Amino acid sequence: SYSYVFQGQTGSLDHAFVTSSSLSQLTGSSVWNINADEPIGKDYNQEFNPAYLYSADPYRSSDHDPVLVGFNLQGAQNTPPAVSITSPSTGASYSAGSNITLQATATDADGSIVKVEFYAGSLKLGADSTAPYEYTARNVEAGTYTITALATDNDSALAVSDSIVITVAACQGSGTISAEGYNGIPGTQVANLLGSPAYPDSPSVSVSLGQFEFGSNIGDNYGARVRGYICAPSTGYYTFYIAGDHQCGLWLSTDENPANKSLIAYSELPVPLRAYYNRSTQRSALVHLFKGARYYIEALHKEATGNDHLSVAWQLPDGNIEAPIPGRRLSPWQSSSSARVAGNFNQAMEKAGRLQSSNLNVTFSPNPSNTYFNLSAKSAVLKPLAVTVTDASGKVIERVQNLTSGAALQLGSNYAPGVYFVEVRQGAQTVRTKLIKQ
């Protein structure tokens, strides 16, 4: 091939050179004959042509044919990043409501990491653009989760880590909650209990309750603490209620740690048994709980004289009310081989009350009765007695003050048939009994 003709001769003044490193990408070369060959009788030189044919501009005429060279050029190949999950390890287990921190390492051999995203199945949990790459999933519900990390480099190349599987277990109520009673503490305020030398390490009784309730009419001048854990059956907003006689308060933690508890409901004055709606303070604000999570819960109660009881209820996200909260939602603060079975809190406190009242002898006859009851009260102590009668709901039916020891008293002639509770008090001594009107 040639690229020009001059005075009857052909030749090539234009050449293309390829380096050895580019030779593998060369696809071919050729002369592109786009100019007519110069005839022998015609010499295209300056003697026969005007000067403008040789002007120095980009469009100057040429009788040379161009040389064409073809290449198949490929850009540098991007190496994808590498990513792996470093924490937690596969098979790790947690309690529902836990905060779980996911951590990963990511590298890119020929660039940089733009971000690392964390997934539970196909659900994106979050992302981090700065090493060390991590994301904290908060208040995780019960379930089994497959976790992966997705890394993106500066050339938009992607890499997916090996997956890990973690298990989040739901809280299961054991059926009881712990209760502690402290005898011999006068006063109606919870502060009287908190200020007692016996509180919190020296309770008179330590038992288990089958529901979040005890009473009624256990004794006088005592305080109580009920504590343990409550399991949320579903995610949503809950409302808690408390009722007691005398003063009581309810604390709930944001998790299972007692250090994070706060007061959510209370009653400064006595209310009847399970009367949750008498005062606005007895009801908590809406509390958001997570399904299967375990939360520390605690109620404090203080009794002086008269009726006494404590009960805690809640309203679930679906609107149902459990009053009191049943044992299947509860777990004790700590297990103990010496803890008594549910229901013995009343018996233990009543026994302690009888020991304190050993110098006061009270009898009622007849009992049961369809007419009236004769009261006989004898004591070695020369102090007046007070008698209080309540019905089954806790309402005071009759009260007698300044009764002399040994004096006779007739009660109940106008009582309707039913069950009544009588409290005879002399100073710090108290005797309680049940009357049946037929």
Coordinates of C-alpha atoms in Angstrom, one line a residue:
S1 CA 0.0 0.0 0.0
Y2 CA 1.0 3.6 -0.4
S3 CA -0.1 6.9 0.9
Y4 CA 1.0 9.2 -2.0
V5 CA 2.0 9.4 -5.7
F6 CA 4.7 11.8 -6.9
Q7 CA 6.2 12.0 -10.3
G8 CA 5.0 8.6 -11.1
Q9 CA 6.4 7.1 -7.9
T10 CA 4.4 5.8 -4.9
G11 CA 5.5 5.7 -1.3
S12 CA 4.5 6.3 2.3
L13 CA 5.5 9.2 4.4
D14 CA 3.0 8.5 7.2
H15 CA 3.6 5.7 9.7
A16 CA 1.9 4.3 12.8
F17 CA 3.9 2.7 15.6
V18 CA 2.5 0.3 18.4
T19 CA 4.4 -0.5 21.6
S20 CA 4.7 -4.0 22.7
S21 CA 2.5 -3.5 25.7
S22 CA -0.3 -2.3 23.4
L23 CA 0.1 -4.9 20.7
S24 CA -2.4 -7.2 22.3
Q25 CA -5.1 -4.6 21.9
L26 CA -4.3 -3.8 18.3
T27 CA -7.1 -4.9 16.0
G28 CA -5.6 -3.8 12.6
S29 CA -4.1 -1.0 10.4
S30 CA -4.6 0.3 6.9
V31 CA -4.1 3.3 4.5
W32 CA -7.3 5.1 3.8
N33 CA -7.0 6.0 0.1
I34 CA -9.2 9.1 0.0
N35 CA -7.0 11.2 -2.4
A36 CA -6.8 10.9 -6.1
D37 CA -3.4 9.8 -7.4
E38 CA -1.3 12.6 -8.9
P39 CA -1.0 12.2 -12.7
I40 CA 2.5 12.0 -14.2
G41 CA 1.9 15.0 -16.4
K42 CA 0.6 17.2 -13.6
D43 CA 2.9 18.4 -10.8
Y44 CA 1.0 19.9 -7.8
N45 CA 3.7 22.3 -6.8
Q46 CA 3.9 26.0 -6.2
E47 CA 4.9 26.8 -9.8
F48 CA 1.5 26.0 -11.2
N49 CA -0.9 26.6 -8.1
P50 CA -1.9 29.7 -6.3
A51 CA -0.4 30.3 -2.8
Y52 CA -3.7 29.9 -1.0
L53 CA -3.6 26.2 -1.6
Y54 CA -0.7 26.2 0.9
S55 CA -2.1 28.4 3.6
A56 CA -1.3 27.3 7.1
D57 CA -4.8 26.4 8.4
P58 CA -6.5 23.2 9.6
Y59 CA -8.3 22.7 6.3
R60 CA -5.2 22.9 4.0
S61 CA -5.4 20.5 1.2
S62 CA -3.2 17.4 1.2
D63 CA -2.6 14.7 -1.4
H64 CA -1.5 12.2 1.3
D65 CA -3.8 9.4 2.4
P66 CA -4.2 8.9 6.1
V67 CA -3.0 5.8 8.0
L68 CA -5.8 4.2 10.1
V69 CA -5.0 2.1 13.2
G70 CA -7.6 0.2 15.3
F71 CA -7.5 -0.7 19.0
N72 CA -9.8 -2.6 21.4
L73 CA -9.1 -0.5 24.5
Q74 CA -10.2 -1.8 27.9
G75 CA -10.1 0.3 31.1
A76 CA -8.5 -0.9 34.3
Q77 CA -10.6 -3.6 36.1
N78 CA -12.1 -2.5 39.5
T79 CA -11.5 -5.0 42.3
P80 CA -14.7 -5.4 44.4
P81 CA -14.5 -4.8 48.2
A82 CA -14.4 -7.4 50.9
V83 CA -16.6 -7.4 54.0
S84 CA -17.2 -9.7 57.0
I85 CA -19.3 -9.5 60.2
T86 CA -17.1 -9.5 63.3
S87 CA -19.8 -9.3 66.0
P88 CA -22.0 -11.0 67.0
S89 CA -21.0 -14.5 66.1
T90 CA -23.5 -16.8 64.5
G91 CA -25.6 -18.7 67.0
A92 CA -25.6 -15.8 69.5
S93 CA -28.7 -15.5 71.7
Y94 CA -30.3 -12.5 73.4
S95 CA -33.4 -11.6 75.4
A96 CA -36.2 -9.8 73.8
G97 CA -35.9 -6.0 74.2
S98 CA -32.1 -6.1 74.1
N99 CA -30.0 -3.6 72.2
I100 CA -27.8 -5.6 69.8
T101 CA -24.7 -4.0 68.2
L102 CA -23.7 -5.4 64.8
Q103 CA -20.0 -4.8 63.7
A104 CA -18.2 -5.5 60.4
T105 CA -14.8 -4.9 58.8
A106 CA -14.6 -3.9 55.1
T107 CA -11.6 -3.3 52.8
D108 CA -11.0 -2.3 49.2
A109 CA -7.7 -3.1 47.4
D110 CA -7.9 -0.5 44.7
G111 CA -10.1 2.2 46.3
S112 CA -12.0 3.1 49.4
I113 CA -15.2 2.0 51.2
V114 CA -18.1 4.3 50.8
K115 CA -20.5 2.6 53.2
V116 CA -21.5 -0.7 54.9
E117 CA -25.2 -1.5 55.3
F118 CA -26.6 -4.1 57.7
Y119 CA -29.6 -6.3 56.8
A120 CA -31.9 -8.7 58.6
G121 CA -33.1 -10.8 55.7
S122 CA -34.2 -8.3 53.1
L123 CA -34.9 -5.5 55.7
K124 CA -32.2 -2.8 55.8
L125 CA -31.5 -2.0 59.5
G126 CA -29.0 0.8 59.0
A127 CA -25.6 1.9 57.5
D128 CA -22.3 3.3 58.6
S129 CA -19.8 5.2 56.4
T130 CA -16.9 5.3 58.9
A131 CA -14.8 2.5 60.2
P132 CA -15.2 0.7 62.5
Y133 CA -18.5 -0.1 60.8
E134 CA -21.4 -0.8 63.2
Y135 CA -25.1 -0.4 63.8
T136 CA -27.1 -0.9 67.0
A137 CA -30.5 -2.4 66.7
R138 CA -32.6 -1.3 69.8
N139 CA -35.4 -3.1 71.6
V140 CA -35.2 -6.1 69.4
E141 CA -38.3 -8.3 69.4
A142 CA -38.3 -12.1 69.9
G143 CA -37.4 -14.1 66.8
T144 CA -34.6 -15.7 64.7
Y145 CA -32.7 -13.3 62.5
T146 CA -30.4 -13.8 59.5
I147 CA -27.9 -10.9 59.4
T148 CA -25.7 -9.8 56.5
A149 CA -23.5 -6.8 55.7
L150 CA -23.3 -5.1 52.3
A151 CA -20.2 -3.0 51.4
T152 CA -20.0 -0.4 48.6
D153 CA -16.7 0.9 47.3
N154 CA -15.9 4.2 45.5
D155 CA -16.5 2.7 42.1
S156 CA -20.0 1.4 43.2
A157 CA -18.8 -2.2 43.3
L158 CA -20.7 -4.3 45.9
A159 CA -19.8 -7.2 48.2
V160 CA -22.0 -9.2 50.6
S161 CA -20.7 -10.8 53.8
D162 CA -21.4 -14.4 54.9
S163 CA -24.6 -14.4 56.9
I164 CA -24.9 -15.0 60.6
V165 CA -28.0 -16.3 62.5
I166 CA -28.9 -14.9 65.9
T167 CA -31.8 -15.8 68.2
V168 CA -33.8 -13.4 70.4
A169 CA -35.8 -15.2 73.1
A170 CA -39.1 -14.0 74.5
C171 CA -39.6 -13.5 78.2
Q172 CA -41.7 -16.2 79.8
G173 CA -43.5 -15.5 83.1
S174 CA -42.9 -18.1 85.8
G175 CA -46.3 -17.6 87.5
T176 CA -45.3 -15.7 90.6
I177 CA -43.8 -12.4 91.9
S178 CA -41.7 -11.8 95.0
A179 CA -43.3 -10.2 98.1
E180 CA -41.6 -9.0 101.3
G181 CA -43.4 -7.8 104.5
Y182 CA -41.9 -5.6 107.2
N183 CA -43.8 -5.7 110.6
G184 CA -43.7 -3.2 113.4
I185 CA -43.4 0.0 111.3
P186 CA -45.9 2.7 112.3
G187 CA -47.1 5.4 109.9
T188 CA -49.1 5.6 106.7
Q189 CA -46.4 6.8 104.4
V190 CA -44.1 4.8 102.1
A191 CA -41.4 7.0 103.5
N192 CA -41.9 5.3 106.9
L193 CA -41.1 2.0 105.3
L194 CA -38.0 3.4 103.4
G195 CA -36.7 4.9 106.7
S196 CA -37.1 1.7 108.7
P197 CA -33.8 0.0 109.8
A198 CA -35.4 -3.3 108.7
Y199 CA -35.8 -2.1 105.1
P200 CA -34.7 -3.5 102.7
D201 CA -32.5 -6.3 104.0
S202 CA -34.5 -7.7 107.0
P203 CA -38.1 -8.5 106.0
S204 CA -40.4 -10.2 108.5
V205 CA -41.6 -12.5 105.7
S206 CA -40.5 -13.3 102.1
V207 CA -43.0 -15.2 100.0
S208 CA -44.3 -15.5 96.4
L209 CA -47.6 -14.2 95.1
G210 CA -49.6 -15.9 92.3
Q211 CA -50.8 -12.5 91.0
F212 CA -49.9 -8.9 91.6
E213 CA -52.1 -8.5 94.7
F214 CA -52.3 -9.2 98.4
G215 CA -54.9 -8.5 101.1
S216 CA -57.1 -7.6 102.6
N217 CA -56.9 -7.0 106.3
I218 CA -53.6 -8.6 106.9
G219 CA -52.3 -6.5 109.9
D220 CA -51.4 -3.2 111.2
N221 CA -48.2 -1.1 111.2
Y222 CA -46.4 -2.9 108.4
G223 CA -44.9 -2.2 105.0
A224 CA -44.5 -4.3 102.0
R225 CA -42.5 -4.5 98.8
V226 CA -43.6 -6.6 95.8
R227 CA -41.0 -6.8 93.0
G228 CA -39.9 -8.9 90.1
Y229 CA -40.3 -8.9 86.3
I230 CA -43.2 -8.4 83.9
C231 CA -43.3 -9.8 80.4
A232 CA -44.9 -7.8 77.6
P233 CA -47.1 -10.0 75.4
S234 CA -47.1 -7.6 72.5
T235 CA -45.5 -4.4 71.3
G236 CA -47.5 -1.3 72.0
Y237 CA -48.6 1.1 74.7
Y238 CA -49.7 -0.1 78.1
T239 CA -51.4 1.7 81.0
F240 CA -50.6 0.6 84.6
Y241 CA -52.9 1.0 87.6
I242 CA -52.4 0.7 91.4
A243 CA -54.8 0.5 94.3
G244 CA -53.9 0.3 98.0
D245 CA -54.7 1.1 101.6
H246 CA -52.9 3.1 102.9
Q247 CA -50.2 4.6 100.7
C248 CA -48.7 2.8 97.7
G249 CA -46.5 3.5 94.7
L250 CA -45.6 1.6 91.5
W251 CA -42.2 1.8 89.8
L252 CA -41.3 0.4 86.3
S253 CA -37.8 0.1 84.7
T254 CA -37.1 0.8 81.0
D255 CA -35.5 -2.7 81.0
E256 CA -34.8 -5.5 83.4
N257 CA -32.3 -3.4 85.4
P258 CA -33.8 -2.0 88.7
A259 CA -31.4 1.0 88.4
N260 CA -33.5 2.3 85.6
K261 CA -36.9 2.3 87.4
S262 CA -39.1 5.4 87.8
L263 CA -42.3 6.1 89.6
I264 CA -45.3 5.7 87.2
A265 CA -48.4 5.6 89.5
Y266 CA -49.2 6.1 93.1
S267 CA -52.0 6.6 95.7
E268 CA -51.4 8.9 98.6
L269 CA -54.6 8.1 100.4
P270 CA -56.4 4.7 100.9
V271 CA -58.8 3.4 98.3
P272 CA -61.0 0.2 98.4
L273 CA -59.7 -3.1 97.1
R274 CA -59.1 -3.0 93.3
A275 CA -60.5 0.6 93.1
Y276 CA -58.1 1.6 90.4
Y277 CA -59.9 4.7 89.1
N278 CA -60.5 6.8 92.2
R279 CA -57.6 9.1 91.6
S280 CA -55.8 10.2 88.5
T281 CA -52.4 9.4 90.1
Q282 CA -53.3 5.7 90.3
R283 CA -53.0 5.5 86.5
S284 CA -49.7 5.7 84.6
A285 CA -49.1 7.6 81.4
L286 CA -48.9 5.4 78.3
V287 CA -45.8 3.2 78.5
H288 CA -44.4 1.7 75.3
L289 CA -43.2 -1.9 75.8
F290 CA -41.8 -4.4 73.3
K291 CA -43.1 -7.9 72.7
G292 CA -41.3 -10.6 74.7
A293 CA -39.2 -8.1 76.6
R294 CA -38.7 -8.3 80.4
Y295 CA -39.1 -5.3 82.6
Y296 CA -38.3 -4.8 86.3
I297 CA -41.4 -3.8 88.3
E298 CA -41.8 -2.9 91.9
A299 CA -44.6 -1.8 94.2
L300 CA -44.2 -0.3 97.7
H301 CA -47.0 -0.3 100.3
K302 CA -47.4 1.1 103.8
E303 CA -50.2 0.3 106.3
A304 CA -50.9 1.8 109.7
T305 CA -54.3 0.7 111.0
G306 CA -57.6 -0.2 109.5
N307 CA -58.1 -1.9 106.2
D308 CA -55.1 -2.8 104.1
H309 CA -54.4 -4.3 100.6
L310 CA -52.4 -3.8 97.5
S311 CA -53.2 -4.5 93.9
V312 CA -51.7 -3.7 90.5
A313 CA -53.4 -3.9 87.1
W314 CA -52.6 -3.0 83.5
Q315 CA -54.4 -2.3 80.2
L316 CA -52.8 -4.1 77.1
P317 CA -52.4 -2.5 73.7
D318 CA -55.5 -4.4 72.4
G319 CA -57.6 -2.7 75.1
N320 CA -58.0 -5.7 77.4
I321 CA -57.5 -5.1 81.1
E322 CA -56.0 -7.6 83.5
A323 CA -56.9 -6.7 87.1
P324 CA -54.8 -7.7 88.9
I325 CA -51.9 -8.7 86.7
P326 CA -51.9 -12.5 86.5
G327 CA -48.9 -14.7 87.4
R328 CA -48.4 -15.9 83.8
R329 CA -47.0 -12.4 83.1
L330 CA -44.7 -12.3 86.1
S331 CA -41.4 -13.7 87.4
P332 CA -39.9 -13.3 90.9
W333 CA -37.0 -11.0 91.6
Q334 CA -35.0 -14.0 92.8
S335 CA -35.8 -17.6 93.4
S336 CA -35.3 -19.1 96.8
S337 CA -35.8 -22.6 98.1
S338 CA -37.3 -21.2 101.2
A339 CA -39.9 -19.0 99.4
R340 CA -43.4 -20.0 100.3
V341 CA -46.1 -20.7 97.8
A342 CA -48.5 -18.1 96.4
G343 CA -51.1 -16.9 98.9
N344 CA -49.1 -17.4 102.1
F345 CA -48.2 -13.7 102.3
N346 CA -51.5 -13.1 104.0
Q347 CA -51.1 -16.0 106.3
A348 CA -47.6 -15.0 107.3
M349 CA -48.5 -11.4 108.0
E350 CA -51.6 -12.4 109.9
K351 CA -49.5 -14.8 112.0
A352 CA -47.1 -12.0 112.7
G353 CA -50.0 -9.7 113.7
R354 CA -51.4 -12.4 116.1
L355 CA -48.0 -12.6 117.8
Q356 CA -48.1 -8.8 118.4
S357 CA -51.6 -9.0 119.8
S358 CA -51.1 -11.9 122.3
N359 CA -52.1 -9.7 125.2
L360 CA -55.5 -8.8 123.7
N361 CA -58.2 -11.5 123.9
V362 CA -61.3 -10.9 121.7
T363 CA -64.3 -13.2 121.1
F364 CA -67.6 -12.9 119.2
S365 CA -70.6 -15.0 119.8
P366 CA -72.6 -16.3 118.2
N367 CA -70.7 -16.4 114.9
P368 CA -72.3 -17.1 112.4
S369 CA -75.5 -15.3 113.6
N370 CA -78.8 -14.3 112.2
T371 CA -79.5 -11.6 114.8
Y372 CA -76.4 -9.9 116.4
F373 CA -72.9 -10.5 117.7
N374 CA -71.7 -10.1 121.3
L375 CA -68.2 -8.8 121.6
S376 CA -66.0 -9.6 124.5
A377 CA -62.6 -7.9 124.6
K378 CA -60.1 -8.4 127.5
S379 CA -56.6 -7.1 127.9
A380 CA -54.0 -6.7 130.6
V381 CA -53.3 -3.3 129.3
L382 CA -55.4 -0.4 130.6
K383 CA -55.9 1.4 127.3
P384 CA -59.2 2.1 125.4
L385 CA -60.2 -0.1 122.5
A386 CA -61.4 0.9 119.1
V387 CA -63.7 -1.4 117.0
T388 CA -64.1 -1.0 113.2
V389 CA -66.4 -3.2 111.1
T390 CA -66.1 -3.3 107.3
D391 CA -68.0 -5.2 104.6
A392 CA -66.4 -7.4 101.9
S393 CA -65.7 -4.4 99.7
G394 CA -63.8 -2.6 102.5
K395 CA -66.5 0.0 103.2
V396 CA -66.7 0.9 106.9
I397 CA -70.1 -0.2 108.3
E398 CA -69.7 0.7 112.0
R399 CA -67.0 2.2 114.2
V400 CA -66.8 2.3 118.0
Q401 CA -64.2 4.4 119.9
N402 CA -63.0 4.4 123.5
L403 CA -64.4 1.0 124.5
T404 CA -63.2 -0.1 127.9
S405 CA -61.4 -3.4 128.3
G406 CA -63.9 -6.0 129.6
A407 CA -66.9 -4.1 128.5
A408 CA -69.6 -5.9 126.5
L409 CA -70.7 -4.7 123.0
Q410 CA -73.5 -5.8 120.8
L411 CA -73.0 -5.5 117.0
G412 CA -74.8 -6.4 113.8
S413 CA -78.5 -6.3 114.6
N414 CA -79.0 -4.1 111.5
Y415 CA -76.5 -5.8 109.2
A416 CA -77.7 -7.3 106.0
P417 CA -76.7 -11.0 105.4
G418 CA -73.1 -11.3 104.3
V419 CA -69.5 -11.4 105.3
Y420 CA -68.0 -8.7 107.5
F421 CA -64.5 -8.0 109.0
V422 CA -64.0 -6.7 112.5
E423 CA -60.8 -5.1 113.7
V424 CA -60.3 -4.5 117.5
R425 CA -57.3 -2.3 118.2
Q426 CA -55.7 -1.3 121.5
G427 CA -52.6 0.8 121.0
A428 CA -50.2 -1.2 118.8
Q429 CA -52.1 -4.4 119.3
T430 CA -54.8 -5.5 116.8
V431 CA -57.1 -8.5 116.5
R432 CA -59.1 -9.2 113.3
T433 CA -61.8 -11.7 112.8
K434 CA -64.5 -12.5 110.3
L435 CA -68.2 -12.3 111.0
I436 CA -70.9 -14.1 109.1
K437 CA -74.4 -12.6 109.2
Q438 CA -77.1 -15.1 108.1

